[in-house]
mmCIF file with all atom_site columns, C-alpha atoms in Angstrom:
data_model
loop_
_atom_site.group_PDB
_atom_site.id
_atom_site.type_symbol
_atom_site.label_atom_id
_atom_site.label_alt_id
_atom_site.label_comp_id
_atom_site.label_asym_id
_atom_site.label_entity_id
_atom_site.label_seq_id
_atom_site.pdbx_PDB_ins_code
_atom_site.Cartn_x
_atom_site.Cartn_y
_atom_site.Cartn_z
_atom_site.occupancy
_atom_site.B_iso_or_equiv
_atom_site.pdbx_formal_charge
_atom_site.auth_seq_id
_atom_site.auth_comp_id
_atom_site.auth_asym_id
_atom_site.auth_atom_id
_atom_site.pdbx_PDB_model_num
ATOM 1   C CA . UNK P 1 1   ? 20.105 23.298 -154.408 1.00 41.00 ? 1   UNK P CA 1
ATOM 2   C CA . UNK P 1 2   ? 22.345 25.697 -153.042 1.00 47.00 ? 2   UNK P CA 1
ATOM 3   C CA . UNK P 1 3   ? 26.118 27.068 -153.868 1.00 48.00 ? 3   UNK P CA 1
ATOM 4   C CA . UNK P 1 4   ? 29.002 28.716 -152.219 1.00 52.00 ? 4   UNK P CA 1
ATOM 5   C CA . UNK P 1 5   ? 31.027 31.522 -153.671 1.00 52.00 ? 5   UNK P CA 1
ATOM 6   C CA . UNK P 1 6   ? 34.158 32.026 -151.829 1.00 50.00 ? 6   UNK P CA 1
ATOM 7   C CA . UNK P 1 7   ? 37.673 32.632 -152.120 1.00 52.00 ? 7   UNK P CA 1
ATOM 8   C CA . UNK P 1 8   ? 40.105 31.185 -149.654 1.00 54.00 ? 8   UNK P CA 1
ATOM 9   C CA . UNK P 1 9   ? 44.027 31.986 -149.171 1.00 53.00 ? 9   UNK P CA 1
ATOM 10  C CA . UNK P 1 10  ? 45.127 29.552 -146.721 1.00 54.00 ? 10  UNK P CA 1
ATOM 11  C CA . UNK P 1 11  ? 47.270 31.768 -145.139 1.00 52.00 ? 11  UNK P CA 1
ATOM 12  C CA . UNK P 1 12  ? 49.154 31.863 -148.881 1.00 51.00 ? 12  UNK P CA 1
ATOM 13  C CA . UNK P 1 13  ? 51.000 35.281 -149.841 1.00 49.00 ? 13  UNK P CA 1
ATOM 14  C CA . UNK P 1 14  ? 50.608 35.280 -153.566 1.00 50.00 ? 14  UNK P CA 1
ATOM 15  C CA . UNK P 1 15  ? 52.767 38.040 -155.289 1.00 51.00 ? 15  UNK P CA 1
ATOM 16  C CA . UNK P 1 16  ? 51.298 40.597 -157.381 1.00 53.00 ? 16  UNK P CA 1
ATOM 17  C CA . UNK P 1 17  ? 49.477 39.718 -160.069 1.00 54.00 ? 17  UNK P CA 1
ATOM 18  C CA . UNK P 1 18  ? 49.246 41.415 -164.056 1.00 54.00 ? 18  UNK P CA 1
ATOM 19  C CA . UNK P 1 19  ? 46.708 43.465 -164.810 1.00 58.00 ? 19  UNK P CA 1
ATOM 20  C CA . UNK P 1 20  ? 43.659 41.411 -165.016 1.00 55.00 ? 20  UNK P CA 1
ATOM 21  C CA . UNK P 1 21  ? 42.308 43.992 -167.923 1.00 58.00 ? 21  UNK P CA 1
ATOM 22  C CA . UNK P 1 22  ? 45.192 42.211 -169.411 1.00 69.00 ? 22  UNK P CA 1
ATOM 23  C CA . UNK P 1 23  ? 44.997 38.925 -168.688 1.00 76.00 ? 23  UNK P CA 1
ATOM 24  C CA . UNK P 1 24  ? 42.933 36.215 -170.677 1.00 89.00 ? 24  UNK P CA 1
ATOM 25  C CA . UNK P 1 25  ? 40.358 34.537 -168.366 1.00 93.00 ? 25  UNK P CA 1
ATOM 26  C CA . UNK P 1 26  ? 39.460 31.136 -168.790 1.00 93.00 ? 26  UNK P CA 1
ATOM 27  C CA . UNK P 1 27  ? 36.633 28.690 -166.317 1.00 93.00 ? 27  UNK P CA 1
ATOM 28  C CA . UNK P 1 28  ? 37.790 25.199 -166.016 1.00 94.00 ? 28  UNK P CA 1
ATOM 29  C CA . UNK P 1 29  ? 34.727 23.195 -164.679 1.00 94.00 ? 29  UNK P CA 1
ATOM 30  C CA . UNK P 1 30  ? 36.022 19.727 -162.475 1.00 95.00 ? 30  UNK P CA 1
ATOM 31  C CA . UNK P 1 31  ? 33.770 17.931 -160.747 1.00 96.00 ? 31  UNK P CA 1
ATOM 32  C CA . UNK P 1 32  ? 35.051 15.473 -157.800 1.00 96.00 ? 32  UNK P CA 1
ATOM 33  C CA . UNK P 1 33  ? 33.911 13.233 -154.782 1.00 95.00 ? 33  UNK P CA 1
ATOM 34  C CA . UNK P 1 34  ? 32.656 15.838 -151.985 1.00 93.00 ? 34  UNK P CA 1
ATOM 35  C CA . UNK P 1 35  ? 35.638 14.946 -149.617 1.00 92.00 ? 35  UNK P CA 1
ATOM 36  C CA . UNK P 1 36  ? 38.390 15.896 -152.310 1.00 94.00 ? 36  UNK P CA 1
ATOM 37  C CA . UNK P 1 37  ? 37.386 19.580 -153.018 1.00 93.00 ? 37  UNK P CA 1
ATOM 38  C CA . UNK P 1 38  ? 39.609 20.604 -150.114 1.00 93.00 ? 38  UNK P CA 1
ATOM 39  C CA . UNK P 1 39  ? 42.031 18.645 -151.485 1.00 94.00 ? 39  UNK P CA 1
ATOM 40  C CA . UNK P 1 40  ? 41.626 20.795 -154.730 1.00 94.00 ? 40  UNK P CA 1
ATOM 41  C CA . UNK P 1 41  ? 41.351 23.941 -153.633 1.00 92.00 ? 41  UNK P CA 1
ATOM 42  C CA . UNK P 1 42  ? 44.729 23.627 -151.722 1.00 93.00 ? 42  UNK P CA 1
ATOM 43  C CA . UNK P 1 43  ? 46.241 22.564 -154.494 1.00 93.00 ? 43  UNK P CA 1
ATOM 44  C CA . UNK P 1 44  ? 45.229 25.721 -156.387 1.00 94.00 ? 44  UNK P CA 1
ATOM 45  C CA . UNK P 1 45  ? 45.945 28.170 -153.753 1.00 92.00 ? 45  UNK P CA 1
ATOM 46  C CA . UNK P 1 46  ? 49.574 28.887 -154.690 1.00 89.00 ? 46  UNK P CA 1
ATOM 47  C CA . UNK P 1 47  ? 48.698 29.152 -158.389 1.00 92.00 ? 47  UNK P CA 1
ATOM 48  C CA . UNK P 1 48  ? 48.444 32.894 -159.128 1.00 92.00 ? 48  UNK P CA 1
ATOM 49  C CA . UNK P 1 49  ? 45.096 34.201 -160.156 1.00 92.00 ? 49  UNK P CA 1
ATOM 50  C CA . UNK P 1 50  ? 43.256 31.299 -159.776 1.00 94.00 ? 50  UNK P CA 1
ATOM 51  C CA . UNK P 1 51  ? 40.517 30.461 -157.540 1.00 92.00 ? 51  UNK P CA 1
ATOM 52  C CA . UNK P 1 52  ? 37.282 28.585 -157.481 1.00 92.00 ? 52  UNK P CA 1
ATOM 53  C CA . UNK P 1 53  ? 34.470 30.829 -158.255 1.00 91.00 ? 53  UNK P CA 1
ATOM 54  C CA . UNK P 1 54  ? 31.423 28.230 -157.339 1.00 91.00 ? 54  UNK P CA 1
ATOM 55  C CA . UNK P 1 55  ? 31.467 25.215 -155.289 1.00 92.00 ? 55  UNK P CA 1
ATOM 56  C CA . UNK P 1 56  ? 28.012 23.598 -156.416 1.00 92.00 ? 56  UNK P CA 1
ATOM 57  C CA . UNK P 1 57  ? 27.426 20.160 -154.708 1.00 95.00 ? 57  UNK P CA 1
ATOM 58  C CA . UNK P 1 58  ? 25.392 17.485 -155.606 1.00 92.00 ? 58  UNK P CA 1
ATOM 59  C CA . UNK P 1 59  ? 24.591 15.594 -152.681 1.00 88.00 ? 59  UNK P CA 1
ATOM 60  C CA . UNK P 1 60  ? 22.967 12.579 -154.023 1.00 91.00 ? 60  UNK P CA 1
ATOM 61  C CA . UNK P 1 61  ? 25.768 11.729 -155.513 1.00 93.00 ? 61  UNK P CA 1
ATOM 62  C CA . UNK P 1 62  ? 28.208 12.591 -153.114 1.00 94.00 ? 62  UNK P CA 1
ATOM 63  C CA . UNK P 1 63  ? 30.232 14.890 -156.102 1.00 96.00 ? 63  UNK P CA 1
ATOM 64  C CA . UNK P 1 64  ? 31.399 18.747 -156.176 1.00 96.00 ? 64  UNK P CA 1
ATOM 65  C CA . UNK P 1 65  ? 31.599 20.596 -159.241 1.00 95.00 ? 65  UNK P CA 1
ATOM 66  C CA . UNK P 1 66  ? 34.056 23.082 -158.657 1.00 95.00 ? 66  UNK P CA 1
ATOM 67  C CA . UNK P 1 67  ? 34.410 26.703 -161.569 1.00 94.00 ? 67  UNK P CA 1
ATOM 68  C CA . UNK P 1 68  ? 37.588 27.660 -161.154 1.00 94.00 ? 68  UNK P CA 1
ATOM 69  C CA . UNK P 1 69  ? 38.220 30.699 -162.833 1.00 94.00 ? 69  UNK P CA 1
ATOM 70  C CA . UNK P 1 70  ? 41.966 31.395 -164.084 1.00 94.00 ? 70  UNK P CA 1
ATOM 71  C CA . UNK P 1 71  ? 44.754 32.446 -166.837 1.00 94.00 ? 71  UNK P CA 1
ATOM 72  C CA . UNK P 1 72  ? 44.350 31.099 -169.983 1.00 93.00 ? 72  UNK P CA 1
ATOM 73  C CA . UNK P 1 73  ? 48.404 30.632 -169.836 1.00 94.00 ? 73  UNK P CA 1
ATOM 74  C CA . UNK P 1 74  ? 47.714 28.434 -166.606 1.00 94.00 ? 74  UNK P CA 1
ATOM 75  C CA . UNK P 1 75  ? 45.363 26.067 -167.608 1.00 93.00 ? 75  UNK P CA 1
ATOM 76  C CA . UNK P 1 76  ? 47.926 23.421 -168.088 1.00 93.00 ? 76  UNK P CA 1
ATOM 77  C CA . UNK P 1 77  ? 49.172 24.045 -164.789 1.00 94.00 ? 77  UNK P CA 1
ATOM 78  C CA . UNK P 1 78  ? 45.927 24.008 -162.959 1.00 94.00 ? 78  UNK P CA 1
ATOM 79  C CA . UNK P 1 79  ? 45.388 20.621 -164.445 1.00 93.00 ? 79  UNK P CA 1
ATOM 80  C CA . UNK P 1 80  ? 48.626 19.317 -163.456 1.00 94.00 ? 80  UNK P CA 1
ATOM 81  C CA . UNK P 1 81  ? 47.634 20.211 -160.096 1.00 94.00 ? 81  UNK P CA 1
ATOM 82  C CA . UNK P 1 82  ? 44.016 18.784 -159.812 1.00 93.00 ? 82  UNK P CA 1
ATOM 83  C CA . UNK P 1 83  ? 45.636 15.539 -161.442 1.00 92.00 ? 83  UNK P CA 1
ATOM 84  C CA . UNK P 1 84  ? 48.281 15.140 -158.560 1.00 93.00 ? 84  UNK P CA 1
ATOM 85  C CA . UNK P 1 85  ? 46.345 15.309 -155.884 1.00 91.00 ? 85  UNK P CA 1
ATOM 86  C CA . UNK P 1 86  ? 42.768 14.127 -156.110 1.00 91.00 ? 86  UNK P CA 1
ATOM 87  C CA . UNK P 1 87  ? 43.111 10.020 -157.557 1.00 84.00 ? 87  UNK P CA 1
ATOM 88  C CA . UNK P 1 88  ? 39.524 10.005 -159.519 1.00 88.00 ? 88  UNK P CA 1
ATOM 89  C CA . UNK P 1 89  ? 37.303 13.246 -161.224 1.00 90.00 ? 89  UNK P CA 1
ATOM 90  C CA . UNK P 1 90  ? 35.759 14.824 -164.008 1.00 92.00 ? 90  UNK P CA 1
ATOM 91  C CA . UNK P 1 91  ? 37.835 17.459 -166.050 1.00 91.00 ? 91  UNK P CA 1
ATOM 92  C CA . UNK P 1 92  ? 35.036 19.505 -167.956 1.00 90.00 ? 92  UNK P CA 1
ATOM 93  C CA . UNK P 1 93  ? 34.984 22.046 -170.478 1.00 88.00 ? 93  UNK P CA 1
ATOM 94  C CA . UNK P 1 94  ? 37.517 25.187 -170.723 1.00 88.00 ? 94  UNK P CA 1
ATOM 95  C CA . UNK P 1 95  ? 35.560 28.281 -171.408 1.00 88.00 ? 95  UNK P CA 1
ATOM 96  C CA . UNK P 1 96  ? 36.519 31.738 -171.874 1.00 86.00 ? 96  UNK P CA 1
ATOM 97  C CA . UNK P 1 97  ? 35.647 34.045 -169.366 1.00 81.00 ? 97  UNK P CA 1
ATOM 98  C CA . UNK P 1 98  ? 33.081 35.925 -171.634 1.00 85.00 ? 98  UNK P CA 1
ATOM 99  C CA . UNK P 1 99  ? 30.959 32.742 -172.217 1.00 83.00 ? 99  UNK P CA 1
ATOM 100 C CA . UNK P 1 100 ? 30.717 31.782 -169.034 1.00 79.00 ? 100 UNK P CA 1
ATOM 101 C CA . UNK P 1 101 ? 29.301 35.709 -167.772 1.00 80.00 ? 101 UNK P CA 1
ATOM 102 C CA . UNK P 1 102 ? 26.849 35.018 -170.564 1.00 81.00 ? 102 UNK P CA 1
ATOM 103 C CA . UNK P 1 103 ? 26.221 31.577 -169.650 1.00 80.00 ? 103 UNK P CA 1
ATOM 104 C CA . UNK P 1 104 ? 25.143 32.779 -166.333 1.00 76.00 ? 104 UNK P CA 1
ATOM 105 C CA . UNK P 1 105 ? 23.002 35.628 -168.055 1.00 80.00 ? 105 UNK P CA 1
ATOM 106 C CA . UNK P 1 106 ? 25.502 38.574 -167.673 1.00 75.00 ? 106 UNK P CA 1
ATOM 107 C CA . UNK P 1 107 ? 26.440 40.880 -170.837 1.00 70.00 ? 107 UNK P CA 1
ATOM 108 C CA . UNK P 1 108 ? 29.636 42.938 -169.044 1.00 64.00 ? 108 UNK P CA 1
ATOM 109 C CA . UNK P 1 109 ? 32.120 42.306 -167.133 1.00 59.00 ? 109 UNK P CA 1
ATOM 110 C CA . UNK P 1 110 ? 31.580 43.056 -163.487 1.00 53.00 ? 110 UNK P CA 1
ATOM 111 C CA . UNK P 1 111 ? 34.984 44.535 -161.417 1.00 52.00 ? 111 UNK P CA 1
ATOM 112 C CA . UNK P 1 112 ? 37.432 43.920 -164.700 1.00 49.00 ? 112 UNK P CA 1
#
């Protein structure tokens, strides 16, 4: 099975950002029917620092799970956002950053 890793903009002009040695990370996992991940990752383009890390489909089942990584202080924004536009889905687990690196076998923080 194969992934993406991507980040799009859109065309969006997102102001500066914090720090992101300062920032609290957090990985929201969602999964939702294949044609409303667009749908999602619209929605999430105008919310500063966020952005889907992984687009992992399953195509038996016609699903997407989408790891979007973003500020802890957003999460109930992000949320909000996936709620409002896609009408069914799966809202999984919010990890910190940290566990999901070692989830996916890394010990340090690459680029922070």
């Amino acid at each position: 099975m194969a992934y993406a890793a991507y980040c799009e903009s859109f065309g969006a002009i997102v102001p500066a950002a914090p720090s992101p040695a300062r920032l609290k990370w957090r990985v929201l996992d969602v999964t939702v029917q294949s044609l409303h991940a667009l749908l999602v990752r619209r929605a999430l383009v105008n919310c500063p620092g966020t952005g889907i890390l992984r687009c992992i489909p399953r195509q038996e089942e016609h699903l997407v799970r989408l790891e979007i990584r973003l500020p802890a202080h957003r999460a109930d924004e992000v949320m909000h956002r996936i709620m409002t536009c896609v009408p069914d889905g799966e809202i999984g687990h919010l990890t910190l950053w940290r566990c999901h690196l070692q989830r996916h076998g890394l010990t340090h923080e690459p680029g922070l």
